[in-house]
Amino acid sequence: MDILEAIEAYNNRNGVTLEFKALLSDMDGVLYNSMPFHAKAWAETMQAEGVECEAREFYAHEGRTGKGTINIYFNKYKNREATEEEIQRIYAEKARRFVECGEAHPMRGAQEALQMIKGAGKTIVLVTGSGQKSLLQKLTQHYPNIFTPQTMVTAYDVVKGKPNPEPYLMGLQKAGVRNFEAIVLENAPLGVEAGRAAGIFTIAVNTGPLAEEELYEAGADIVYPDVETFTQDIKKIL
Ligand code: CA
């Protein structure tokens, strides 16, 4: 399957004609090769809270807000929600451990991809569940002339977060387009679910340890093994 076939299937399913005007891009695992650091930082942080867990399982929560992830573990291991004070303390600790992991590098091929899409006149909006300031602040350095505060949806903007469609609906608003005029770029099942639920054509790049099927089952319209393969294929619609 290529992107033209995937778009035809999307059009038929939704009774629309996709007109690509805006890219709504996730951050971790798409723009940055940062997920191994997030997984390690989460596992160490939650272990220090007395939770038995390992790094790998945090890929299943990728896309959630920090509060959402913390409450899943609190409900499971402590039979209650975390307080606001606990959420702030634990998320700050996780963010600190993330920084200790070293500098997360841009995903290979992602800078070229965004420059090419921007160069073709498309609007680009960031849609992330992250509140990791150390990474959000690097965006304008690694992706110059792509992102401004007006074109970013982060953990500080959303209430529900992925897999709820809310962040991608906010992304549509910021881009000033309708759902059949945008494309979502994601790497995690919960993010794919959110894009699909917002009625947007949703592309997944499988940059993590998951099986491709998990991304299709979450609702991806097409899955690529990496950002470079995505870049080659999307040229067909620029
Ligand atoms: Ca992600």
mmCIF file of C-alpha atoms and ligand atoms in Angstrom:
data_model
loop_
_atom_site.group_PDB
_atom_site.id
_atom_site.type_symbol
_atom_site.label_atom_id
_atom_site.label_comp_id
_atom_site.label_asym_id
_atom_site.label_seq_id
_atom_site.Cartn_x
_atom_site.Cartn_y
_atom_site.Cartn_z
ATOM 1 C CA MET A 1 0.000 0.000 0.000
ATOM 2 C CA ASP A 2 1.237 3.510 -0.738
ATOM 3 C CA ILE A 3 -0.056 6.863 0.454
ATOM 4 C CA LEU A 4 -2.338 7.358 -2.554
ATOM 5 C CA GLU A 5 -4.119 4.056 -1.884
ATOM 6 C CA ALA A 6 -4.348 4.819 1.845
ATOM 7 C CA ILE A 7 -5.876 8.229 1.111
ATOM 8 C CA GLU A 8 -8.404 6.678 -1.259
ATOM 9 C CA ALA A 9 -9.463 4.261 1.499
ATOM 10 C CA TYR A 10 -9.725 7.186 3.979
ATOM 11 C CA ASN A 11 -11.824 9.199 1.523
ATOM 12 C CA ASN A 12 -14.177 6.303 0.888
ATOM 13 C CA ARG A 13 -14.551 5.527 4.590
ATOM 14 C CA ASN A 14 -15.327 9.137 5.519
ATOM 15 C CA GLY A 15 -17.134 10.335 2.411
ATOM 16 C CA VAL A 16 -14.649 13.199 1.954
ATOM 17 C CA THR A 17 -11.785 14.217 -0.321
ATOM 18 C CA LEU A 18 -8.551 14.755 1.572
ATOM 19 C CA GLU A 19 -6.910 18.058 0.693
ATOM 20 C CA PHE A 20 -3.529 18.253 2.435
ATOM 21 C CA LYS A 21 -3.083 21.712 3.985
ATOM 22 C CA ALA A 22 -1.610 21.035 7.426
ATOM 23 C CA LEU A 23 0.624 18.483 9.126
ATOM 24 C CA LEU A 24 -0.112 17.811 12.804
ATOM 25 C CA SER A 25 3.038 16.195 14.160
ATOM 26 C CA ASP A 26 3.706 14.395 17.403
ATOM 27 C CA MET A 27 7.133 15.037 19.020
ATOM 28 C CA ASP A 28 8.644 12.082 20.910
ATOM 29 C CA GLY A 29 9.412 9.143 18.650
ATOM 30 C CA VAL A 30 8.685 11.265 15.557
ATOM 31 C CA LEU A 31 10.767 14.439 15.775
ATOM 32 C CA TYR A 32 13.106 13.187 18.520
ATOM 33 C CA ASN A 33 14.630 9.803 19.204
ATOM 34 C CA SER A 34 13.675 10.387 22.819
ATOM 35 C CA MET A 35 11.459 7.446 23.754
ATOM 36 C CA PRO A 36 14.246 5.241 25.207
ATOM 37 C CA PHE A 37 15.069 8.109 27.607
ATOM 38 C CA HIS A 38 11.413 8.681 28.537
ATOM 39 C CA ALA A 39 10.886 4.963 29.200
ATOM 40 C CA LYS A 40 14.009 4.736 31.380
ATOM 41 C CA ALA A 41 13.165 7.924 33.299
ATOM 42 C CA TRP A 42 9.568 6.793 33.920
ATOM 43 C CA ALA A 43 10.611 3.339 35.137
ATOM 44 C CA GLU A 44 13.242 4.710 37.536
ATOM 45 C CA THR A 45 10.851 7.346 38.846
ATOM 46 C CA MET A 46 7.962 4.963 39.458
ATOM 47 C CA GLN A 47 10.285 2.335 40.981
ATOM 48 C CA ALA A 48 11.372 4.987 43.494
ATOM 49 C CA GLU A 49 7.642 5.376 44.315
ATOM 50 C CA GLY A 50 7.490 1.679 45.192
ATOM 51 C CA VAL A 51 5.942 0.564 41.904
ATOM 52 C CA GLU A 52 7.237 -2.607 40.273
ATOM 53 C CA CYS A 53 7.737 -1.833 36.604
ATOM 54 C CA GLU A 54 10.222 -1.931 33.767
ATOM 55 C CA ALA A 55 11.123 0.564 31.078
ATOM 56 C CA ARG A 56 9.584 -1.349 28.190
ATOM 57 C CA GLU A 57 6.010 -1.072 29.479
ATOM 58 C CA PHE A 58 6.062 2.719 29.246
ATOM 59 C CA TYR A 59 5.919 2.528 25.451
ATOM 60 C CA ALA A 60 2.298 1.444 25.917
ATOM 61 C CA HIS A 61 1.562 4.763 27.658
ATOM 62 C CA GLU A 62 3.378 6.911 25.116
ATOM 63 C CA GLY A 63 1.282 9.945 24.243
ATOM 64 C CA ARG A 64 -0.504 10.239 27.567
ATOM 65 C CA THR A 65 0.062 13.291 29.729
ATOM 66 C CA GLY A 66 2.304 12.758 32.756
ATOM 67 C CA LYS A 67 -0.750 12.997 34.997
ATOM 68 C CA GLY A 68 -2.513 10.299 32.983
ATOM 69 C CA THR A 69 0.427 7.915 33.224
ATOM 70 C CA ILE A 70 0.991 8.520 36.942
ATOM 71 C CA ASN A 71 -2.680 7.873 37.729
ATOM 72 C CA ILE A 72 -2.675 4.548 35.866
ATOM 73 C CA TYR A 73 0.108 3.325 38.169
ATOM 74 C CA PHE A 74 -1.428 4.871 41.284
ATOM 75 C CA ASN A 75 -4.776 3.225 40.601
ATOM 76 C CA LYS A 76 -3.111 -0.117 39.955
ATOM 77 C CA TYR A 77 -0.645 -0.138 42.860
ATOM 78 C CA LYS A 78 -2.160 2.222 45.449
ATOM 79 C CA ASN A 79 -5.881 1.946 44.600
ATOM 80 C CA ARG A 80 -6.286 5.704 44.390
ATOM 81 C CA GLU A 81 -5.587 8.715 42.179
ATOM 82 C CA ALA A 82 -2.462 10.741 42.836
ATOM 83 C CA THR A 83 -2.913 14.144 44.459
ATOM 84 C CA GLU A 84 -1.967 17.290 42.514
ATOM 85 C CA GLU A 85 1.080 17.662 44.778
ATOM 86 C CA GLU A 86 2.175 14.083 44.050
ATOM 87 C CA ILE A 87 1.659 14.537 40.309
ATOM 88 C CA GLN A 88 3.778 17.682 40.254
ATOM 89 C CA ARG A 89 6.526 16.146 42.390
ATOM 90 C CA ILE A 90 6.647 12.848 40.456
ATOM 91 C CA TYR A 91 6.499 14.503 37.019
ATOM 92 C CA ALA A 92 9.285 16.914 38.017
ATOM 93 C CA GLU A 93 11.370 13.940 39.144
ATOM 94 C CA LYS A 94 10.688 12.127 35.869
ATOM 95 C CA ALA A 95 11.651 15.248 33.897
ATOM 96 C CA ARG A 96 14.880 15.510 35.915
ATOM 97 C CA ARG A 97 15.800 11.883 35.246
ATOM 98 C CA PHE A 98 15.012 12.383 31.534
ATOM 99 C CA VAL A 99 17.563 15.220 31.369
ATOM 100 C CA GLU A 100 20.104 12.985 33.153
ATOM 101 C CA CYS A 101 19.803 10.468 30.318
ATOM 102 C CA GLY A 102 21.613 12.904 28.012
ATOM 103 C CA GLU A 103 20.549 14.941 25.003
ATOM 104 C CA ALA A 104 17.771 13.488 22.850
ATOM 105 C CA HIS A 105 18.664 13.818 19.180
ATOM 106 C CA PRO A 106 16.345 14.727 16.329
ATOM 107 C CA MET A 107 14.969 11.625 14.628
ATOM 108 C CA ARG A 108 16.950 10.775 11.513
ATOM 109 C CA GLY A 109 15.299 12.366 8.485
ATOM 110 C CA ALA A 110 12.757 14.421 10.460
ATOM 111 C CA GLN A 111 14.371 17.838 9.900
ATOM 112 C CA GLU A 112 14.471 17.273 6.131
ATOM 113 C CA ALA A 113 10.872 16.010 6.162
ATOM 114 C CA LEU A 114 9.486 19.076 7.934
ATOM 115 C CA GLN A 115 11.496 21.533 5.827
ATOM 116 C CA MET A 116 10.220 19.859 2.658
ATOM 117 C CA ILE A 117 6.576 19.897 3.834
ATOM 118 C CA LYS A 118 6.842 23.514 4.995
ATOM 119 C CA GLY A 119 8.538 24.394 1.702
ATOM 120 C CA ALA A 120 5.531 22.970 -0.128
ATOM 121 C CA GLY A 121 3.391 25.583 1.640
ATOM 122 C CA LYS A 122 1.805 23.382 4.307
ATOM 123 C CA THR A 123 1.113 24.552 7.860
ATOM 124 C CA ILE A 124 2.864 22.483 10.542
ATOM 125 C CA VAL A 125 1.506 22.215 14.097
ATOM 126 C CA LEU A 126 3.092 20.285 16.976
ATOM 127 C CA VAL A 127 0.685 18.081 18.955
ATOM 128 C CA THR A 128 2.371 16.460 21.946
ATOM 129 C CA GLY A 129 1.309 15.190 25.354
ATOM 130 C CA SER A 130 4.734 16.138 26.631
ATOM 131 C CA GLY A 131 5.450 18.818 29.215
ATOM 132 C CA GLN A 132 9.217 18.157 29.054
ATOM 133 C CA LYS A 133 10.480 21.733 28.858
ATOM 134 C CA SER A 134 14.083 20.650 28.213
ATOM 135 C CA LEU A 135 12.934 19.183 24.896
ATOM 136 C CA LEU A 136 10.155 21.622 23.957
ATOM 137 C CA GLN A 137 12.646 24.482 24.266
ATOM 138 C CA LYS A 138 15.008 22.776 21.790
ATOM 139 C CA LEU A 139 12.372 22.623 19.049
ATOM 140 C CA THR A 140 13.053 26.069 17.633
ATOM 141 C CA GLN A 141 16.777 25.270 17.538
ATOM 142 C CA HIS A 142 16.481 21.856 15.862
ATOM 143 C CA TYR A 143 13.484 22.779 13.698
ATOM 144 C CA PRO A 144 14.124 26.442 12.825
ATOM 145 C CA ASN A 145 11.273 28.410 11.251
ATOM 146 C CA ILE A 146 8.855 25.524 11.770
ATOM 147 C CA PHE A 147 7.367 25.941 15.255
ATOM 148 C CA THR A 148 6.181 28.948 17.259
ATOM 149 C CA PRO A 149 4.171 28.960 20.512
ATOM 150 C CA GLN A 150 1.090 29.638 18.337
ATOM 151 C CA THR A 151 1.616 26.389 16.440
ATOM 152 C CA MET A 152 2.146 24.067 19.392
ATOM 153 C CA VAL A 153 -0.269 21.975 21.465
ATOM 154 C CA THR A 154 1.475 20.534 24.557
ATOM 155 C CA ALA A 155 0.638 19.047 27.965
ATOM 156 C CA TYR A 156 0.098 22.630 29.138
ATOM 157 C CA ASP A 157 -2.839 23.100 26.723
ATOM 158 C CA VAL A 158 -4.863 19.919 27.030
ATOM 159 C CA VAL A 159 -7.154 18.556 29.718
ATOM 160 C CA LYS A 160 -7.815 15.010 28.519
ATOM 161 C CA GLY A 161 -4.792 14.289 26.316
ATOM 162 C CA LYS A 162 -4.252 11.374 23.937
ATOM 163 C CA PRO A 163 -5.884 8.899 23.238
ATOM 164 C CA ASN A 164 -8.766 11.400 23.470
ATOM 165 C CA PRO A 165 -9.110 13.341 20.185
ATOM 166 C CA GLU A 166 -8.860 16.647 22.113
ATOM 167 C CA PRO A 167 -5.189 17.460 21.336
ATOM 168 C CA TYR A 168 -5.625 16.852 17.612
ATOM 169 C CA LEU A 169 -8.875 18.837 17.545
ATOM 170 C CA MET A 170 -6.920 21.705 19.132
ATOM 171 C CA GLY A 171 -4.232 21.179 16.492
ATOM 172 C CA LEU A 172 -6.840 21.576 13.738
ATOM 173 C CA GLN A 173 -7.958 24.834 15.342
ATOM 174 C CA LYS A 174 -4.406 26.169 15.528
ATOM 175 C CA ALA A 175 -3.835 25.219 11.889
ATOM 176 C CA GLY A 176 -7.192 26.719 10.886
ATOM 177 C CA VAL A 177 -8.206 23.663 8.878
ATOM 178 C CA ARG A 178 -10.892 20.971 8.920
ATOM 179 C CA ASN A 179 -10.135 17.327 9.685
ATOM 180 C CA PHE A 180 -10.023 16.230 6.021
ATOM 181 C CA GLU A 181 -7.489 19.001 5.314
ATOM 182 C CA ALA A 182 -4.869 17.697 7.729
ATOM 183 C CA ILE A 183 -2.543 14.736 8.203
ATOM 184 C CA VAL A 184 -1.452 13.394 11.589
ATOM 185 C CA LEU A 185 2.099 12.059 12.003
ATOM 186 C CA GLU A 186 2.425 9.724 14.991
ATOM 187 C CA ASN A 187 4.449 6.778 16.275
ATOM 188 C CA ALA A 188 2.450 5.451 19.242
ATOM 189 C CA PRO A 189 -0.841 3.546 19.369
ATOM 190 C CA LEU A 190 -2.512 6.028 21.759
ATOM 191 C CA GLY A 191 -1.535 8.923 19.509
ATOM 192 C CA VAL A 192 -2.827 7.087 16.456
ATOM 193 C CA GLU A 193 -6.110 6.471 18.296
ATOM 194 C CA ALA A 194 -6.383 10.198 19.017
ATOM 195 C CA GLY A 195 -5.753 11.161 15.386
ATOM 196 C CA ARG A 196 -8.239 8.616 14.097
ATOM 197 C CA ALA A 197 -10.863 9.704 16.649
ATOM 198 C CA ALA A 198 -10.446 13.290 15.431
ATOM 199 C CA GLY A 199 -11.325 12.059 11.935
ATOM 200 C CA ILE A 200 -7.894 12.913 10.520
ATOM 201 C CA PHE A 201 -5.841 10.836 8.054
ATOM 202 C CA THR A 202 -3.282 9.299 10.411
ATOM 203 C CA ILE A 203 0.217 8.207 9.424
ATOM 204 C CA ALA A 204 2.389 6.178 11.803
ATOM 205 C CA VAL A 205 6.173 5.881 11.680
ATOM 206 C CA ASN A 206 7.152 2.769 13.609
ATOM 207 C CA THR A 207 10.323 4.043 15.286
ATOM 208 C CA GLY A 208 9.910 2.047 18.519
ATOM 209 C CA PRO A 209 9.812 -1.594 19.609
ATOM 210 C CA LEU A 210 6.172 -2.310 18.663
ATOM 211 C CA ALA A 211 4.883 -4.606 15.938
ATOM 212 C CA GLU A 212 3.502 -2.765 12.902
ATOM 213 C CA GLU A 213 0.129 -4.490 13.483
ATOM 214 C CA GLU A 214 -0.347 -2.648 16.790
ATOM 215 C CA LEU A 215 -0.315 0.676 14.936
ATOM 216 C CA TYR A 216 -2.754 -0.560 12.292
ATOM 217 C CA GLU A 217 -5.029 -1.940 15.031
ATOM 218 C CA ALA A 218 -4.968 1.475 16.734
ATOM 219 C CA GLY A 219 -6.350 2.942 13.505
ATOM 220 C CA ALA A 220 -3.350 4.061 11.435
ATOM 221 C CA ASP A 221 -4.206 4.658 7.775
ATOM 222 C CA ILE A 222 -0.650 3.711 6.788
ATOM 223 C CA VAL A 223 2.472 2.657 8.713
ATOM 224 C CA TYR A 224 6.073 3.319 7.621
ATOM 225 C CA PRO A 225 9.145 1.704 9.216
ATOM 226 C CA ASP A 226 10.904 5.076 9.653
ATOM 227 C CA VAL A 227 10.722 8.790 8.890
ATOM 228 C CA GLU A 228 12.797 8.503 5.692
ATOM 229 C CA THR A 229 10.319 6.090 4.104
ATOM 230 C CA PHE A 230 7.471 8.445 5.071
ATOM 231 C CA THR A 231 9.350 11.358 3.465
ATOM 232 C CA GLN A 232 9.784 9.520 0.167
ATOM 233 C CA ASP A 233 6.110 8.538 -0.019
ATOM 234 C CA ILE A 234 4.568 11.865 0.995
ATOM 235 C CA LYS A 235 6.330 13.578 -1.935
ATOM 236 C CA LYS A 236 3.532 12.068 -4.045
ATOM 237 C CA ILE A 237 1.020 14.499 -2.513
ATOM 238 C CA LEU A 238 3.154 17.661 -2.201
HETATM 239 CA CA CA B 1 5.160 9.854 20.281
#
